[in-house]
Amino acid sequence: WDMFVLAFLERLFRPTYRKDDFVLGKKLGEGAFGVVYKVSLAKNKSSPKQGDLVLKKATEYGAVEIWMNERVRRACASSCADFVYGFLESSSKGKGSGEYWLVWRFEGEDTLAGLIQSKEFPYNVETKILGEVQDLPRGLERENKIIQTIMRQLLFALDGLHSTGIVHRDIKPQNVIFSEGSRIFKIIDLGAATDLRVGINYIPKEFLLDPRYSAPEQYIMSTQTPSAPSAPVATALSPVLWQMNLPDRFDMYSVGLIFLQMAFPSLRSDSALIQFNRQLKRCGYDISAWRSTVEPRASPELRKGFELLDLDGGIGWELLTSMVRYKARQRTSAKAALAHPYFKREGLLGLSFMQ
Ligand code: ADP
Ligand code: MG
């Protein structure tokens, strides 16, 4: 009851907005299911504390996205961009059911996609997340330390979502934003997310999935669960289904590909990633087999990735191989990945000299 009252009060006192409250700014993105703008509040609504906002005008899928964002805000707020408000804007004349408008705090200019495309990566991220002082000289050790910190933040955010019962299904650098306020990376775009505990969006919208970062399995749920049970049934069953099907491992494959792109400069472009996917498929999704086919004739750029992942006895490579696996149930979870020795490198420094 306390929770209920708190939720009610929070609802009551949270500001509500309508169409005319927003002044549209720069367009930030446009997909098949919506358009995203940077916006500010109209004079009468703005308060000095409030900075810029982001507005997504979404089609019918906006309803699910609002639901997901509300849930994230209550259960694992730091995982995703701060959600402000969502509503159905139905006033547009003669356009049927209208649009869903979703509003977030503007977290900053930089997505991970933009940052990894820079020649300076990962040094362009270093001061953002590690502060100014670095005693290491530029080189693999230092780059690895930055990439490790980004991965820890991504896995932490994912663990929050997964522990809440949400599978994102569209994890990619374009959907990771650097929050200037919190100085961490956060996940955005819950437009393809699914919540298995309450049966929301239970039937996967495969057509939404991005083939560049998707795990080889097309469907998150196995074909043993052909249709969505009604919400109460799903609530009772889904923890078991979650255990059986491990739907969160879909995101783990995608985050593994992000790790790969951060480690290998030559795999950061779209075309290179698509080519990698083709090669990996040809190797039966066995990344060690892929390694043995490309390493003998590897470019210096590709070799650099292997060297980075081979630091400290190859624990980075070990972590990568535990995420990029064909079988979902053989992939590590976000929680287990966070406990991987790769993230305890500080304590292991020096071990490589002892081997
Ligand atoms: P889409 O469905 O078009 O992919 P996204 O939710 O991913 O929509 O948003 C599109 C783009 O808008 C993002 O890639 C990012 O550049 C920007 N963006 C989205 N949300 C935020 C936010 N909270 N703060 C800053 N930029 C954002
Ligand atoms: Mg997106």
mmCIF file of N, CA and C and ligand atoms in Angstrom, residues 27-38 52-56 65 80-83 103-111 113 170 172-178 187-191, ligand 1:
data_model
loop_
_atom_site.group_PDB
_atom_site.id
_atom_site.type_symbol
_atom_site.label_atom_id
_atom_site.label_comp_id
_atom_site.label_asym_id
_atom_site.label_seq_id
_atom_site.Cartn_x
_atom_site.Cartn_y
_atom_site.Cartn_z
ATOM 1 N N LYS A 27 16.071 17.795 -35.459
ATOM 2 C CA LYS A 27 15.649 16.394 -35.588
ATOM 3 C C LYS A 27 16.839 15.493 -35.250
ATOM 4 N N LEU A 28 16.645 14.558 -34.326
ATOM 5 C CA LEU A 28 17.750 13.707 -33.882
ATOM 6 C C LEU A 28 17.728 12.342 -34.548
ATOM 7 N N GLY A 29 16.555 11.935 -34.995
ATOM 8 C CA GLY A 29 16.467 10.606 -35.598
ATOM 9 C C GLY A 29 15.119 10.412 -36.246
ATOM 10 N N GLU A 30 15.085 9.511 -37.203
ATOM 11 C CA GLU A 30 13.826 9.193 -37.849
ATOM 12 C C GLU A 30 13.862 7.736 -38.273
ATOM 13 N N GLY A 31 12.951 6.956 -37.707
ATOM 14 C CA GLY A 31 12.868 5.553 -38.089
ATOM 15 C C GLY A 31 11.512 5.273 -38.695
ATOM 16 N N ALA A 32 11.258 3.988 -38.930
ATOM 17 C CA ALA A 32 9.974 3.601 -39.533
ATOM 18 C C ALA A 32 8.822 3.833 -38.557
ATOM 19 N N PHE A 33 9.138 3.941 -37.267
ATOM 20 C CA PHE A 33 8.078 3.972 -36.263
ATOM 21 C C PHE A 33 8.000 5.269 -35.488
ATOM 22 N N GLY A 34 8.766 6.273 -35.920
ATOM 23 C CA GLY A 34 8.668 7.533 -35.216
ATOM 24 C C GLY A 34 9.766 8.507 -35.590
ATOM 25 N N VAL A 35 9.574 9.747 -35.155
ATOM 26 C CA VAL A 35 10.564 10.794 -35.386
ATOM 27 C C VAL A 35 10.974 11.344 -34.023
ATOM 28 N N VAL A 36 12.280 11.642 -33.874
ATOM 29 C CA VAL A 36 12.794 12.117 -32.592
ATOM 30 C C VAL A 36 13.363 13.530 -32.753
ATOM 31 N N TYR A 37 12.976 14.446 -31.862
ATOM 32 C CA TYR A 37 13.441 15.823 -31.900
ATOM 33 C C TYR A 37 14.040 16.220 -30.560
ATOM 34 N N LYS A 38 15.006 17.121 -30.637
ATOM 35 C CA LYS A 38 15.386 17.853 -29.434
ATOM 36 C C LYS A 38 14.336 18.954 -29.279
ATOM 37 N N ASP A 52 17.119 20.932 -21.749
ATOM 38 C CA ASP A 52 16.474 20.480 -22.977
ATOM 39 C C ASP A 52 15.848 19.105 -22.796
ATOM 40 N N LEU A 53 14.888 18.834 -23.653
ATOM 41 C CA LEU A 53 14.203 17.544 -23.627
ATOM 42 C C LEU A 53 14.304 16.894 -24.997
ATOM 43 N N VAL A 54 13.918 15.635 -25.043
ATOM 44 C CA VAL A 54 13.850 14.896 -26.299
ATOM 45 C C VAL A 54 12.410 14.423 -26.462
ATOM 46 N N LEU A 55 11.888 14.603 -27.663
ATOM 47 C CA LEU A 55 10.512 14.186 -27.940
ATOM 48 C C LEU A 55 10.498 13.165 -29.065
ATOM 49 N N LYS A 56 9.855 12.038 -28.825
ATOM 50 C CA LYS A 56 9.635 11.060 -29.894
ATOM 51 C C LYS A 56 8.152 11.037 -30.218
ATOM 52 N N GLU A 65 6.181 1.426 -25.814
ATOM 53 C CA GLU A 65 7.402 2.121 -25.401
ATOM 54 C C GLU A 65 7.165 2.981 -24.161
ATOM 55 N N CYS A 80 18.523 3.565 -18.118
ATOM 56 C CA CYS A 80 18.064 4.201 -19.352
ATOM 57 C C CYS A 80 17.963 5.716 -19.181
ATOM 58 N N ALA A 81 17.803 6.407 -20.318
ATOM 59 C CA ALA A 81 17.603 7.849 -20.300
ATOM 60 C C ALA A 81 16.399 8.182 -19.421
ATOM 61 N N ASP A 82 16.484 9.317 -18.718
ATOM 62 C CA ASP A 82 15.410 9.746 -17.814
ATOM 63 C C ASP A 82 14.128 10.017 -18.585
ATOM 64 N N PHE A 83 13.118 9.234 -18.285
ATOM 65 C CA PHE A 83 11.826 9.415 -18.955
ATOM 66 C C PHE A 83 11.019 10.452 -18.205
ATOM 67 N N VAL A 103 8.542 11.776 -23.944
ATOM 68 C CA VAL A 103 9.464 12.855 -23.605
ATOM 69 C C VAL A 103 10.506 12.369 -22.596
ATOM 70 N N TRP A 104 11.774 12.606 -22.926
ATOM 71 C CA TRP A 104 12.876 12.302 -22.009
ATOM 72 C C TRP A 104 13.691 13.563 -21.749
ATOM 73 N N ARG A 105 14.504 13.495 -20.718
ATOM 74 C CA ARG A 105 15.519 14.509 -20.535
ATOM 75 C C ARG A 105 16.569 14.352 -21.646
ATOM 76 N N PHE A 106 17.074 15.447 -22.184
ATOM 77 C CA PHE A 106 18.150 15.367 -23.170
ATOM 78 C C PHE A 106 19.433 15.013 -22.433
ATOM 79 N N GLU A 107 19.957 13.811 -22.694
ATOM 80 C CA GLU A 107 21.100 13.306 -21.918
ATOM 81 C C GLU A 107 22.433 13.847 -22.419
ATOM 82 N N GLY A 108 22.499 14.213 -23.697
ATOM 83 C CA GLY A 108 23.751 14.712 -24.264
ATOM 84 C C GLY A 108 23.792 14.447 -25.749
ATOM 85 N N GLU A 109 24.838 14.939 -26.393
ATOM 86 C CA GLU A 109 24.952 14.869 -27.853
ATOM 87 C C GLU A 109 25.476 13.512 -28.337
ATOM 88 N N ASP A 110 26.190 12.788 -27.458
ATOM 89 C CA ASP A 110 26.994 11.669 -27.952
ATOM 90 C C ASP A 110 26.359 10.307 -27.753
ATOM 91 N N THR A 111 26.121 9.613 -28.879
ATOM 92 C CA THR A 111 25.809 8.190 -28.772
ATOM 93 C C THR A 111 27.125 7.431 -28.899
ATOM 94 N N ALA A 113 27.651 5.180 -30.917
ATOM 95 C CA ALA A 113 27.895 5.035 -32.360
ATOM 96 C C ALA A 113 28.761 6.176 -32.872
ATOM 97 N N ASP A 170 17.248 -4.418 -29.103
ATOM 98 C CA ASP A 170 17.832 -3.539 -30.127
ATOM 99 C C ASP A 170 19.084 -2.860 -29.570
ATOM 100 N N LYS A 172 22.564 -1.678 -29.596
ATOM 101 C CA LYS A 172 23.552 -1.320 -30.613
ATOM 102 C C LYS A 172 24.103 0.041 -30.237
ATOM 103 N N PRO A 173 25.260 0.424 -30.802
ATOM 104 C CA PRO A 173 25.890 1.687 -30.371
ATOM 105 C C PRO A 173 24.980 2.901 -30.567
ATOM 106 N N GLN A 174 24.087 2.855 -31.556
ATOM 107 C CA GLN A 174 23.163 3.963 -31.819
ATOM 108 C C GLN A 174 22.156 4.123 -30.675
ATOM 109 N N ASN A 175 21.949 3.065 -29.909
ATOM 110 C CA ASN A 175 20.985 3.108 -28.812
ATOM 111 C C ASN A 175 21.658 3.164 -27.443
ATOM 112 N N VAL A 176 22.901 3.643 -27.441
ATOM 113 C CA VAL A 176 23.615 3.871 -26.185
ATOM 114 C C VAL A 176 24.007 5.343 -26.164
ATOM 115 N N ILE A 177 23.589 6.066 -25.121
ATOM 116 C CA ILE A 177 23.839 7.511 -25.069
ATOM 117 C C ILE A 177 24.720 7.817 -23.868
ATOM 118 N N PHE A 178 25.638 8.779 -24.060
ATOM 119 C CA PHE A 178 26.424 9.213 -22.908
ATOM 120 C C PHE A 178 25.665 10.308 -22.182
ATOM 121 N N ILE A 187 21.226 3.263 -21.750
ATOM 122 C CA ILE A 187 20.559 2.648 -22.891
ATOM 123 C C ILE A 187 19.329 3.480 -23.249
ATOM 124 N N ILE A 188 19.068 3.627 -24.543
ATOM 125 C CA ILE A 188 17.850 4.316 -24.982
ATOM 126 C C ILE A 188 17.067 3.420 -25.940
ATOM 127 N N ASP A 189 15.909 3.879 -26.337
ATOM 128 C CA ASP A 189 15.093 3.257 -27.382
ATOM 129 C C ASP A 189 14.522 1.892 -26.974
ATOM 130 N N LEU A 190 13.484 1.945 -26.162
ATOM 131 C CA LEU A 190 12.809 0.713 -25.742
ATOM 132 C C LEU A 190 11.687 0.354 -26.718
ATOM 133 N N GLY A 191 11.806 0.847 -27.949
ATOM 134 C CA GLY A 191 10.762 0.644 -28.949
ATOM 135 C C GLY A 191 10.590 -0.803 -29.393
HETATM 136 P P1 ADP B 1 14.677 5.599 -33.068
HETATM 137 O O1 ADP B 1 13.451 4.776 -32.919
HETATM 138 O O2 ADP B 1 14.578 6.620 -34.154
HETATM 139 O O3 ADP B 1 15.922 4.770 -33.171
HETATM 140 P P2 ADP B 1 15.762 6.543 -30.524
HETATM 141 O O4 ADP B 1 14.985 6.475 -29.259
HETATM 142 O O5 ADP B 1 16.878 5.584 -30.684
HETATM 143 O O6 ADP B 1 14.720 6.460 -31.729
HETATM 144 O O7 ADP B 1 16.319 8.022 -30.693
HETATM 145 C C1 ADP B 1 16.922 8.457 -31.897
HETATM 146 C C2 ADP B 1 18.165 9.273 -31.593
HETATM 147 O O8 ADP B 1 17.827 10.418 -30.821
HETATM 148 C C3 ADP B 1 19.205 8.534 -30.794
HETATM 149 O O9 ADP B 1 20.061 7.754 -31.585
HETATM 150 C C4 ADP B 1 19.933 9.667 -30.096
HETATM 151 O O10 ADP B 1 20.880 10.252 -30.968
HETATM 152 C C5 ADP B 1 18.835 10.673 -29.860
HETATM 153 N N1 ADP B 1 18.255 10.540 -28.504
HETATM 154 C C6 ADP B 1 17.232 9.735 -28.133
HETATM 155 N N2 ADP B 1 16.967 9.856 -26.816
HETATM 156 C C7 ADP B 1 17.835 10.773 -26.338
HETATM 157 C C8 ADP B 1 18.056 11.377 -25.039
HETATM 158 N N3 ADP B 1 17.330 11.046 -23.963
HETATM 159 N N4 ADP B 1 19.031 12.310 -24.923
HETATM 160 C C9 ADP B 1 19.765 12.666 -26.004
HETATM 161 N N5 ADP B 1 19.608 12.154 -27.227
HETATM 162 C C10 ADP B 1 18.655 11.219 -27.414
#
